[in-house]
CSV table of C-alpha atoms in Angstrom, one decimal:
chain,number,residue,atom,x,y,z
A,1,UNK,CA,-5.5,0.6,-3.5
A,2,UNK,CA,-2.3,1.6,-1.6
A,3,UNK,CA,0.3,4.1,-2.9
A,4,UNK,CA,3.0,3.0,-0.5
A,5,UNK,CA,4.6,6.0,1.3
A,6,UNK,CA,2.4,8.6,-0.4
A,7,UNK,CA,1.5,11.4,2.0
A,8,UNK,CA,-0.2,14.7,1.3
A,9,UNK,CA,3.0,16.2,-0.2
A,10,UNK,CA,3.4,13.3,-2.6
A,11,UNK,CA,0.0,13.9,-4.0
A,12,UNK,CA,0.4,17.6,-4.1
A,13,UNK,CA,3.8,17.3,-5.9
A,14,UNK,CA,2.1,15.1,-8.6
A,15,UNK,CA,-0.7,17.5,-9.0
A,16,UNK,CA,1.7,20.4,-9.5
A,17,UNK,CA,3.8,18.4,-12.0
A,18,UNK,CA,0.7,17.5,-14.0
A,19,UNK,CA,-0.5,21.2,-14.0
A,20,UNK,CA,2.8,22.2,-15.7
A,21,UNK,CA,2.4,19.8,-18.7
A,22,UNK,CA,1.5,21.0,-22.1
A,23,UNK,CA,-0.1,19.1,-25.0
A,24,UNK,CA,2.6,16.9,-26.5
A,25,UNK,CA,4.5,16.5,-23.2
A,26,UNK,CA,5.5,13.1,-21.9
A,27,UNK,CA,2.1,12.7,-20.2
A,28,UNK,CA,0.1,14.1,-23.1
A,29,UNK,CA,-1.1,17.3,-21.3
A,30,UNK,CA,-2.8,15.6,-18.4
A,31,UNK,CA,-4.8,17.9,-16.2
A,32,UNK,CA,-3.4,18.9,-12.9
A,33,UNK,CA,-5.7,16.9,-10.7
A,34,UNK,CA,-5.8,13.3,-9.5
A,35,UNK,CA,-8.6,10.8,-10.0
A,36,UNK,CA,-9.4,11.0,-6.3
A,37,UNK,CA,-10.0,14.8,-6.6
A,38,UNK,CA,-13.0,14.1,-8.9
A,39,UNK,CA,-16.7,13.5,-8.1
A,40,UNK,CA,-17.8,10.5,-6.1
A,41,UNK,CA,-14.8,10.3,-3.7
A,42,UNK,CA,-14.8,11.1,0.0
A,43,UNK,CA,-11.8,12.8,1.4
A,44,UNK,CA,-10.3,12.3,4.9
A,45,UNK,CA,-7.1,11.3,6.6
A,46,UNK,CA,-5.9,8.4,8.7
A,47,UNK,CA,-3.2,7.9,11.3
A,48,UNK,CA,-0.5,5.2,10.8
A,49,UNK,CA,1.3,4.8,14.1
A,50,UNK,CA,2.5,1.3,15.1
A,51,UNK,CA,1.9,-0.7,18.2
A,52,UNK,CA,5.5,-0.2,18.8
A,53,UNK,CA,8.7,0.5,16.7
A,54,UNK,CA,10.3,-2.7,17.9
A,55,UNK,CA,10.8,-5.3,15.2
A,56,UNK,CA,10.2,-8.6,17.0
A,57,UNK,CA,7.1,-10.0,18.9
A,58,UNK,CA,6.7,-8.6,22.4
A,59,UNK,CA,3.3,-7.8,23.8
A,60,UNK,CA,0.0,-6.4,22.7
A,61,UNK,CA,0.4,-3.3,24.9
A,62,UNK,CA,0.3,-0.1,23.0
A,63,UNK,CA,3.4,2.1,23.4
A,64,UNK,CA,1.8,5.5,24.2
A,65,UNK,CA,4.9,7.4,23.0
A,66,UNK,CA,4.2,6.4,19.3
A,67,UNK,CA,0.5,7.2,19.2
A,68,UNK,CA,-0.3,10.0,16.8
A,69,UNK,CA,-0.5,13.3,18.6
A,70,UNK,CA,-1.2,16.5,16.7
A,71,UNK,CA,0.7,18.6,19.3
A,72,UNK,CA,3.8,16.5,18.9
A,73,UNK,CA,3.5,16.2,15.1
A,74,UNK,CA,3.1,20.0,14.7
A,75,UNK,CA,5.7,21.0,17.4
A,76,UNK,CA,7.3,23.9,15.6
A,77,UNK,CA,10.1,24.4,18.2
A,78,UNK,CA,13.2,25.1,16.1
A,79,UNK,CA,16.0,22.5,16.3
A,80,UNK,CA,19.4,23.4,14.9
A,81,UNK,CA,21.9,21.2,13.1
A,82,UNK,CA,21.6,17.9,11.3
A,83,UNK,CA,20.9,14.4,12.5
A,84,UNK,CA,23.1,11.3,12.2
A,85,UNK,CA,21.8,10.7,8.6
A,86,UNK,CA,22.8,14.2,7.6
A,87,UNK,CA,19.3,15.7,7.3
A,88,UNK,CA,18.4,19.1,8.7
A,89,UNK,CA,16.5,18.5,12.0
A,90,UNK,CA,14.3,21.6,11.4
A,91,UNK,CA,11.8,21.3,14.2
A,92,UNK,CA,10.9,19.2,17.2
A,93,UNK,CA,7.9,17.8,15.3
A,94,UNK,CA,10.2,16.4,12.6
A,95,UNK,CA,12.4,14.7,15.2
A,96,UNK,CA,9.3,13.2,16.8
A,97,UNK,CA,8.2,11.8,13.4
A,98,UNK,CA,11.6,10.3,12.8
A,99,UNK,CA,11.6,8.6,16.2
A,100,UNK,CA,8.1,7.1,16.0
A,101,UNK,CA,7.9,6.0,12.4
A,102,UNK,CA,5.9,2.9,11.3
A,103,UNK,CA,6.9,0.4,8.6
A,104,UNK,CA,4.9,-1.1,5.8
A,105,UNK,CA,4.5,-4.4,7.6
A,106,UNK,CA,2.5,-3.1,10.6
A,107,UNK,CA,0.6,-0.4,8.6
A,108,UNK,CA,-0.5,-2.8,5.8
A,109,UNK,CA,-1.4,-5.4,8.4
A,110,UNK,CA,-3.6,-2.9,10.3
A,111,UNK,CA,-5.5,-2.2,7.1
A,112,UNK,CA,-5.7,-5.9,6.4
A,113,UNK,CA,-6.7,-7.3,9.7
A,114,UNK,CA,-7.8,-4.4,11.9
A,115,UNK,CA,-5.1,-4.8,14.5
A,116,UNK,CA,-2.2,-2.6,15.6
A,117,UNK,CA,1.1,-4.5,15.6
A,118,UNK,CA,4.9,-3.9,15.7
A,119,UNK,CA,7.2,-2.8,12.9
A,120,UNK,CA,8.1,-5.8,10.7
A,121,UNK,CA,5.0,-7.9,11.4
A,122,UNK,CA,2.8,-9.4,8.8
A,123,UNK,CA,-0.8,-10.1,10.0
A,124,UNK,CA,0.2,-11.1,13.5
A,125,UNK,CA,-0.5,-9.2,16.7
A,126,UNK,CA,2.1,-7.8,19.1
A,127,UNK,CA,2.6,-11.2,20.6
A,128,UNK,CA,3.2,-12.8,17.2
A,129,UNK,CA,-0.2,-14.6,17.0
A,130,UNK,CA,-1.8,-14.8,13.5
A,131,UNK,CA,-4.8,-12.5,12.8
A,132,UNK,CA,-7.5,-13.2,10.3
A,133,UNK,CA,-7.1,-10.9,7.3
A,134,UNK,CA,-9.7,-9.5,4.9
A,135,UNK,CA,-8.3,-11.7,2.1
A,136,UNK,CA,-8.9,-14.8,4.2
A,137,UNK,CA,-12.4,-13.7,5.2
A,138,UNK,CA,-13.3,-12.9,1.6
A,139,UNK,CA,-12.0,-16.2,0.4
A,140,UNK,CA,-14.1,-18.0,3.1
A,141,UNK,CA,-17.2,-16.4,1.8
A,142,UNK,CA,-16.5,-17.7,-1.7
A,143,UNK,CA,-15.2,-14.5,-3.2
A,144,UNK,CA,-12.2,-14.3,-5.6
A,145,UNK,CA,-9.1,-12.7,-4.1
A,146,UNK,CA,-6.0,-11.2,-5.4
A,147,UNK,CA,-3.0,-9.0,-4.7
A,148,UNK,CA,-1.0,-6.8,-7.2
A,149,UNK,CA,2.1,-4.7,-6.7
A,150,UNK,CA,4.9,-3.0,-8.6
A,151,UNK,CA,7.4,-4.3,-6.2
A,152,UNK,CA,8.2,-7.8,-4.8
A,153,UNK,CA,5.0,-9.7,-4.3
A,154,UNK,CA,6.2,-11.2,-1.0
A,155,UNK,CA,7.3,-7.9,0.5
A,156,UNK,CA,5.4,-6.2,3.3
A,157,UNK,CA,2.4,-4.5,1.8
A,158,UNK,CA,1.4,-7.2,-0.8
A,159,UNK,CA,2.1,-9.9,1.8
A,160,UNK,CA,-0.2,-8.3,4.3
A,161,UNK,CA,-2.9,-7.5,1.7
A,162,UNK,CA,-2.6,-11.0,0.4
A,163,UNK,CA,-3.4,-12.6,3.8
A,164,UNK,CA,0.0,-14.0,4.7
A,165,UNK,CA,1.2,-14.2,8.3
A,166,UNK,CA,4.7,-14.0,9.6
A,167,UNK,CA,6.5,-12.5,12.6
A,168,UNK,CA,9.1,-10.9,10.3
A,169,UNK,CA,8.6,-9.5,6.8
A,170,UNK,CA,12.2,-10.5,6.0
A,171,UNK,CA,11.1,-14.2,5.9
A,172,UNK,CA,10.1,-13.7,2.3
A,173,UNK,CA,10.5,-17.2,1.1
A,174,UNK,CA,8.2,-18.5,3.8
A,175,UNK,CA,5.7,-15.7,3.0
A,176,UNK,CA,5.8,-16.6,-0.7
A,177,UNK,CA,5.2,-20.2,0.1
A,178,UNK,CA,2.1,-19.3,2.2
A,179,UNK,CA,0.7,-16.9,-0.5
A,180,UNK,CA,1.0,-19.5,-3.2
A,181,UNK,CA,0.2,-22.6,-1.0
A,182,UNK,CA,-2.6,-21.6,1.4
A,183,UNK,CA,-5.4,-21.7,-1.2
A,184,UNK,CA,-6.6,-18.1,-0.2
A,185,UNK,CA,-5.4,-16.1,-3.3
A,186,UNK,CA,-6.6,-16.5,-6.9
A,187,UNK,CA,-4.2,-13.9,-8.3
A,188,UNK,CA,-0.7,-12.9,-7.3
A,189,UNK,CA,1.2,-10.2,-9.3
A,190,UNK,CA,4.4,-8.3,-8.7
A,191,UNK,CA,8.2,-8.5,-9.0
A,192,UNK,CA,10.7,-10.7,-7.2
A,193,UNK,CA,11.3,-12.9,-10.3
A,194,UNK,CA,14.4,-14.9,-9.5
A,195,UNK,CA,15.5,-15.1,-13.2
A,196,UNK,CA,15.6,-11.3,-14.0
A,197,UNK,CA,17.5,-8.2,-12.9
A,198,UNK,CA,16.0,-4.7,-12.5
A,199,UNK,CA,16.6,-3.9,-16.1
A,200,UNK,CA,14.5,-6.8,-17.3
A,201,UNK,CA,17.5,-8.9,-18.3
A,202,UNK,CA,18.0,-12.6,-17.7
A,203,UNK,CA,20.4,-13.4,-14.9
A,204,UNK,CA,23.2,-15.9,-15.2
A,205,UNK,CA,22.2,-17.3,-11.8
A,206,UNK,CA,18.8,-17.1,-10.2
A,207,UNK,CA,18.2,-15.1,-7.1
A,208,UNK,CA,15.7,-16.7,-4.8
A,209,UNK,CA,15.4,-13.9,-2.2
A,210,UNK,CA,11.6,-13.4,-2.7
A,211,UNK,CA,10.5,-16.9,-3.6
A,212,UNK,CA,12.2,-20.2,-2.8
A,213,UNK,CA,13.6,-22.5,-5.5
A,214,UNK,CA,11.1,-25.3,-4.9
A,215,UNK,CA,8.1,-23.1,-5.3
A,216,UNK,CA,9.6,-21.2,-8.2
A,217,UNK,CA,10.6,-24.2,-10.2
A,218,UNK,CA,7.3,-25.9,-9.7
A,219,UNK,CA,5.5,-22.7,-10.8
A,220,UNK,CA,7.6,-22.6,-13.9
A,221,UNK,CA,7.0,-26.3,-14.9
A,222,UNK,CA,3.3,-26.1,-14.1
A,223,UNK,CA,3.4,-28.7,-11.3
A,224,UNK,CA,2.8,-26.4,-8.3
A,225,UNK,CA,-0.6,-26.8,-6.5
A,226,UNK,CA,-2.0,-25.0,-3.5
A,227,UNK,CA,-3.1,-26.9,-0.4
A,228,UNK,CA,-6.6,-27.2,-1.8
A,229,UNK,CA,-5.3,-28.7,-5.1
A,230,UNK,CA,-5.7,-25.5,-7.2
A,231,UNK,CA,-3.0,-25.0,-9.8
A,232,UNK,CA,-1.3,-21.9,-11.0
A,233,UNK,CA,-0.9,-20.3,-14.5
A,234,UNK,CA,2.4,-18.4,-14.5
A,235,UNK,CA,2.9,-15.4,-16.8
A,236,UNK,CA,6.1,-13.5,-17.0
A,237,UNK,CA,6.1,-11.8,-20.4
A,238,UNK,CA,4.5,-8.4,-20.7
A,239,UNK,CA,2.6,-9.2,-23.9
A,240,UNK,CA,1.1,-12.3,-22.2
A,241,UNK,CA,0.0,-10.2,-19.2
A,242,UNK,CA,-1.6,-7.6,-21.4
A,243,UNK,CA,-3.5,-10.3,-23.2
A,244,UNK,CA,-4.7,-11.7,-19.9
A,245,UNK,CA,-6.5,-8.4,-19.3
A,246,UNK,CA,-9.2,-9.2,-21.8
A,247,UNK,CA,-11.0,-12.2,-23.2
A,248,UNK,CA,-11.7,-15.5,-21.5
A,249,UNK,CA,-9.8,-15.7,-18.2
A,250,UNK,CA,-7.7,-18.7,-17.2
A,251,UNK,CA,-9.5,-21.4,-15.2
A,252,UNK,CA,-6.4,-21.7,-13.0
A,253,UNK,CA,-5.1,-19.3,-10.4
A,254,UNK,CA,-3.1,-16.6,-12.0
A,255,UNK,CA,0.5,-15.8,-11.1
A,256,UNK,CA,2.2,-12.8,-12.8
A,257,UNK,CA,5.8,-12.4,-11.9
A,258,UNK,CA,7.0,-9.7,-14.2
A,259,UNK,CA,10.5,-9.8,-15.7
A,260,UNK,CA,12.1,-7.7,-12.9
A,261,UNK,CA,13.6,-8.4,-9.5
A,262,UNK,CA,13.1,-5.5,-7.1
A,263,UNK,CA,10.6,-3.2,-8.8
A,264,UNK,CA,8.9,-3.1,-12.2
A,265,UNK,CA,10.5,0.3,-13.1
A,266,UNK,CA,11.9,2.4,-10.3
A,267,UNK,CA,15.2,0.4,-10.1
A,268,UNK,CA,16.0,0.6,-13.8
A,269,UNK,CA,19.5,2.0,-14.7
A,270,UNK,CA,20.1,5.7,-15.4
A,271,UNK,CA,18.9,7.3,-12.2
A,272,UNK,CA,20.3,10.8,-11.5
A,273,UNK,CA,23.1,11.0,-8.9
A,274,UNK,CA,22.1,11.6,-5.3
A,275,UNK,CA,21.3,15.2,-4.7
A,276,UNK,CA,20.2,15.9,-8.3
A,277,UNK,CA,16.6,16.2,-9.4
A,278,UNK,CA,15.7,13.6,-12.1
A,279,UNK,CA,13.1,14.9,-14.5
A,280,UNK,CA,10.2,12.5,-14.6
A,281,UNK,CA,10.2,10.1,-17.6
A,282,UNK,CA,13.5,11.5,-18.8
A,283,UNK,CA,14.9,7.9,-18.5
A,284,UNK,CA,12.7,5.6,-20.6
A,285,UNK,CA,10.7,3.2,-18.6
A,286,UNK,CA,11.2,-0.5,-19.3
A,287,UNK,CA,9.3,-2.1,-22.3
A,288,UNK,CA,9.6,-5.4,-20.5
A,289,UNK,CA,7.6,-4.4,-17.4
A,290,UNK,CA,3.8,-4.1,-17.5
A,291,UNK,CA,2.3,-1.0,-16.0
A,292,UNK,CA,0.3,-1.2,-12.8
A,293,UNK,CA,-2.8,-0.7,-15.0
A,294,UNK,CA,-1.9,-3.7,-17.2
A,295,UNK,CA,-1.4,-5.9,-14.1
A,296,UNK,CA,-4.6,-4.7,-12.5
A,297,UNK,CA,-6.6,-5.3,-15.8
A,298,UNK,CA,-5.3,-8.9,-15.9
A,299,UNK,CA,-6.1,-9.5,-12.2
A,300,UNK,CA,-9.6,-8.0,-12.4
A,301,UNK,CA,-10.4,-10.0,-15.6
A,302,UNK,CA,-9.5,-13.2,-13.7
A,303,UNK,CA,-11.4,-12.3,-10.5
A,304,UNK,CA,-14.4,-11.1,-12.4
A,305,UNK,CA,-15.2,-14.7,-13.4
A,306,UNK,CA,-16.4,-15.3,-9.8
A,307,UNK,CA,-20.1,-14.6,-9.4
A,308,UNK,CA,-19.7,-14.1,-5.7
A,309,UNK,CA,-17.6,-11.0,-5.9
A,310,UNK,CA,-14.0,-10.1,-5.2
A,311,UNK,CA,-11.5,-8.6,-2.9
A,312,UNK,CA,-8.2,-7.2,-4.3
A,313,UNK,CA,-5.3,-5.2,-2.9
A,314,UNK,CA,-3.4,-3.1,-5.5
A,315,UNK,CA,-0.2,-1.5,-4.5
A,316,UNK,CA,1.9,1.2,-6.1
A,317,UNK,CA,4.9,0.0,-4.2
A,318,UNK,CA,7.7,1.9,-5.8
A,319,UNK,CA,6.4,5.3,-4.7
A,320,UNK,CA,7.9,4.4,-1.3
A,321,UNK,CA,11.1,3.1,-2.9
A,322,UNK,CA,11.6,6.4,-4.7
A,323,UNK,CA,11.1,8.4,-1.5
A,324,UNK,CA,13.6,6.2,0.4
A,325,UNK,CA,16.1,7.1,-2.3
A,326,UNK,CA,15.0,10.8,-2.2
A,327,UNK,CA,14.4,10.5,-6.0
A,328,UNK,CA,11.7,13.1,-6.3
A,329,UNK,CA,11.3,12.7,-10.1
A,330,UNK,CA,10.8,9.0,-10.0
A,331,UNK,CA,8.4,9.4,-7.0
A,332,UNK,CA,6.2,11.5,-9.3
A,333,UNK,CA,6.5,8.9,-12.1
A,334,UNK,CA,5.4,6.1,-9.8
A,335,UNK,CA,2.4,8.1,-8.4
A,336,UNK,CA,1.3,8.9,-11.9
A,337,UNK,CA,1.3,5.2,-12.7
A,338,UNK,CA,-0.7,4.5,-9.6
A,339,UNK,CA,-3.1,7.3,-10.5
A,340,UNK,CA,-3.6,5.8,-13.9
A,341,UNK,CA,-4.4,2.4,-12.3
A,342,UNK,CA,-7.0,4.2,-10.1
A,343,UNK,CA,-8.6,5.6,-13.2
A,344,UNK,CA,-8.7,2.1,-14.8
A,345,UNK,CA,-10.4,0.6,-11.7
A,346,UNK,CA,-12.9,3.4,-11.6
A,347,UNK,CA,-13.8,2.9,-15.3
A,348,UNK,CA,-13.8,-0.9,-14.9
A,349,UNK,CA,-16.3,-0.8,-12.0
A,350,UNK,CA,-18.6,1.4,-14.0
A,351,UNK,CA,-18.3,-0.6,-17.2
A,352,UNK,CA,-20.5,-3.3,-18.6
A,353,UNK,CA,-17.8,-5.9,-18.6
A,354,UNK,CA,-17.5,-5.9,-14.8
A,355,UNK,CA,-19.8,-7.8,-12.5
A,356,UNK,CA,-19.1,-5.1,-9.9
A,357,UNK,CA,-21.2,-2.0,-9.7
A,358,UNK,CA,-20.8,1.1,-7.5
A,359,UNK,CA,-23.9,-0.1,-5.6
A,360,UNK,CA,-22.1,-3.1,-4.2
A,361,UNK,CA,-18.4,-2.2,-4.5
A,362,UNK,CA,-16.2,-0.1,-2.1
A,363,UNK,CA,-13.0,1.4,-3.5
A,364,UNK,CA,-10.4,2.6,-1.0
A,365,UNK,CA,-7.5,4.7,-2.2
A,366,UNK,CA,-4.9,5.5,0.5
A,367,UNK,CA,-1.3,5.1,1.6
A,368,UNK,CA,0.2,2.9,4.4
A,369,UNK,CA,2.5,5.7,5.7
A,370,UNK,CA,4.2,8.9,4.7
A,371,UNK,CA,7.8,10.3,4.5
A,372,UNK,CA,9.3,13.6,5.7
A,373,UNK,CA,8.9,15.5,2.5
A,374,UNK,CA,8.2,19.3,2.7
A,375,UNK,CA,8.7,22.5,0.7
A,376,UNK,CA,12.1,24.0,-0.2
A,377,UNK,CA,12.2,26.1,2.9
A,378,UNK,CA,10.9,23.4,5.2
A,379,UNK,CA,13.8,23.8,7.6
A,380,UNK,CA,12.8,27.3,8.5
A,381,UNK,CA,9.0,27.3,7.6
A,382,UNK,CA,7.5,24.4,9.6
A,383,UNK,CA,5.5,21.9,7.5
A,384,UNK,CA,5.8,24.0,4.3
A,385,UNK,CA,4.0,22.3,1.4
A,386,UNK,CA,5.8,21.5,-1.8
A,387,UNK,CA,5.7,24.5,-4.2
A,388,UNK,CA,5.1,25.0,-7.9
A,389,UNK,CA,8.1,24.9,-10.2
A,390,UNK,CA,10.3,28.0,-10.0
A,391,UNK,CA,13.3,27.2,-12.1
A,392,UNK,CA,11.7,26.1,-15.3
A,393,UNK,CA,12.4,22.4,-15.2
A,394,UNK,CA,8.8,21.5,-14.7
A,395,UNK,CA,9.4,19.8,-11.3
A,396,UNK,CA,7.9,21.3,-8.1
A,397,UNK,CA,10.2,22.7,-5.4
A,398,UNK,CA,10.8,20.4,-2.4
A,399,UNK,CA,13.2,19.3,0.3
A,400,UNK,CA,13.8,15.9,2.0
A,401,UNK,CA,14.2,15.7,5.8
A,402,UNK,CA,14.7,11.9,6.0
A,403,UNK,CA,15.2,8.8,3.9
A,404,UNK,CA,12.8,6.9,6.1
A,405,UNK,CA,9.1,6.9,7.0
A,406,UNK,CA,7.2,9.4,9.1
A,407,UNK,CA,4.3,9.2,11.6
A,408,UNK,CA,2.2,11.8,9.8
A,409,UNK,CA,-1.4,11.3,8.7
A,410,UNK,CA,-2.0,10.0,5.2
A,411,UNK,CA,-4.8,10.8,2.7
A,412,UNK,CA,-7.8,8.4,2.7
A,413,UNK,CA,-10.3,8.5,-0.2
A,414,UNK,CA,-13.2,6.2,-0.8
A,415,UNK,CA,-15.9,5.8,-3.4
A,416,UNK,CA,-18.8,3.5,-4.0
A,417,UNK,CA,-20.9,1.4,-1.6
A,418,UNK,CA,-21.1,3.0,1.9
A,419,UNK,CA,-18.2,5.3,1.2
A,420,UNK,CA,-19.7,7.9,3.4
A,421,UNK,CA,-19.2,5.6,6.4
A,422,UNK,CA,-15.4,6.3,6.2
A,423,UNK,CA,-16.2,10.0,6.9
A,424,UNK,CA,-18.1,8.9,10.0
A,425,UNK,CA,-15.1,6.9,11.0
A,426,UNK,CA,-13.0,10.0,10.7
A,427,UNK,CA,-14.2,11.5,14.0
A,428,UNK,CA,-10.8,12.8,15.3
A,429,UNK,CA,-9.6,16.3,14.6
A,430,UNK,CA,-6.0,17.1,13.7
A,431,UNK,CA,-6.0,20.6,15.1
A,432,UNK,CA,-3.2,22.6,16.6
A,433,UNK,CA,-3.7,26.3,17.1
A,434,UNK,CA,-1.1,29.1,17.1
A,435,UNK,CA,-1.0,32.1,19.3
A,436,UNK,CA,-3.6,33.8,17.1
A,437,UNK,CA,-6.0,30.9,17.4
A,438,UNK,CA,-5.5,29.7,13.9
A,439,UNK,CA,-4.8,26.2,12.8
A,440,UNK,CA,-1.1,25.8,12.1
A,441,UNK,CA,0.5,24.3,9.0
A,442,UNK,CA,-1.6,21.6,7.5
A,443,UNK,CA,-3.6,20.9,10.6
A,444,UNK,CA,-7.3,21.0,10.9
A,445,UNK,CA,-8.2,17.8,9.1
A,446,UNK,CA,-10.4,15.0,10.3
A,447,UNK,CA,-9.0,11.5,10.5
A,448,UNK,CA,-9.5,7.9,11.5
A,449,UNK,CA,-6.9,5.2,12.0
A,450,UNK,CA,-5.7,2.4,9.8
A,451,UNK,CA,-6.8,-0.3,12.3
A,452,UNK,CA,-10.2,1.2,12.5
A,453,UNK,CA,-10.5,1.3,8.7
A,454,UNK,CA,-9.3,-2.4,8.6
A,455,UNK,CA,-12.0,-3.4,11.1
A,456,UNK,CA,-14.6,-1.6,9.1
A,457,UNK,CA,-13.7,-3.4,5.9
A,458,UNK,CA,-13.8,-6.7,7.7
A,459,UNK,CA,-17.3,-5.8,9.0
A,460,UNK,CA,-18.5,-5.1,5.5
A,461,UNK,CA,-17.7,-8.6,4.4
A,462,UNK,CA,-19.2,-10.1,7.5
A,463,UNK,CA,-22.4,-8.3,6.9
A,464,UNK,CA,-22.7,-10.3,3.7
A,465,UNK,CA,-22.1,-13.6,5.3
A,466,UNK,CA,-25.0,-16.1,5.5
A,467,UNK,CA,-24.9,-17.4,9.1
A,468,UNK,CA,-25.9,-20.9,10.0
A,469,UNK,CA,-27.2,-20.1,13.5
A,470,UNK,CA,-27.2,-23.7,14.7
A,471,UNK,CA,-23.5,-24.0,13.7
A,472,UNK,CA,-22.8,-20.7,15.3
A,473,UNK,CA,-24.3,-21.7,18.6
A,474,UNK,CA,-22.2,-24.8,18.6
A,475,UNK,CA,-19.1,-22.7,18.0
A,476,UNK,CA,-20.0,-20.3,20.8
A,477,UNK,CA,-20.5,-23.2,23.3
A,478,UNK,CA,-17.3,-24.8,22.2
A,479,UNK,CA,-15.4,-21.5,22.7
A,480,UNK,CA,-17.0,-21.1,26.2
A,481,UNK,CA,-16.0,-24.7,27.2
A,482,UNK,CA,-12.4,-24.1,26.1
A,483,UNK,CA,-11.8,-20.5,27.4
A,484,UNK,CA,-14.6,-19.7,29.8
A,485,UNK,CA,-15.6,-16.7,27.7
A,486,UNK,CA,-18.6,-16.2,25.4
A,487,UNK,CA,-17.6,-15.2,21.9
A,488,UNK,CA,-18.2,-16.0,18.3
A,489,UNK,CA,-15.1,-16.8,16.2
């Protein structure tokens, strides 16, 4: 489960907002903690740096200038003035983060296939060669697979989590065709619906940016089939999607393209003007858009039919979109929706209706990257955390220092089977000491890296694979004859 763009201050802002609610408020007096703060979850961090910030294939050589470095991240040398985008520069560490940022293509790919790659890539290496993803491996082992998002299903994070491959995330129609046609996925859910705008209203003319007309029209008339002959059941209406969350699941693959184009809720009309703080939930959310919990319930009900188990990638994609827009209130909204979905998944794994159990299921809750969000005095107090509400509007105090991503560490939480292994992976220390020998700002945390996490997840699936050793020997010999190297592929 990936809350796109959600770094430590995103989570802290959501906690602070929830702490300020009273019974009868919009969220019903929810407690000021997140699901991942509860028992059963490990707590570490992970680095998110790209192979390179270039956006086209080049080489597999790591650019050392973008590798996460605590000393550069926490460089508190003051820097005066504003940058070209109009944000206060603040400190040298902020400048370094702006210059070395990753994107969701390479970060989600690292989690999916265990390889570092360049910005813009989808499950290809730095040279543009396709890499085997967790979704593909899980499918090859007979497991049901799915991807769910609150943004366009063929955009970077769901595309990578869904096992697609492309040298550029912008090739969305090609990515959509692969996701529906490759025979790897059993569930696809998200926005990008050509027939609807971001207020859930029908368009006069379809927009095929996220899925091509041939694929879309075939999905609508029920004639579309994957390469293996599997057909798709298309749901668009919220009531139908909610109904799919219980009862007998469809025998077909399940496509849920909600009645929205860019995002299920973030892009709805009525946002506060730039520079003003929008109070979370002050603009009613769309009745036409299912929640991430409702999408996840429908997806899990379908995947649960498979006796061999499942792999699913669930994204709260609009957390990132809100942060790009510097809309703090809607950022909190979107993370609360993501947190609700985490609670649903936790309850589902522990319920009698799920084939999954905590003994055989690993739940990962993380982000793909962060943004430069700090406290209200972050321009003079380096790396200041967001602060509790001080003006009575219920919203924590904050300041933005970019409308783009950062290279900071992101939270990593795990629960269930072998969850403690992720703590063992987190063997690096994010420590920078001040003149008094104390850890500065938020440093002092242990961390792993997204690619290392991705490789670990792939290994967990491979441990469950029944190997035909005669066939394996033949493959090793064939590889040696072709390449002169001994390896198993």
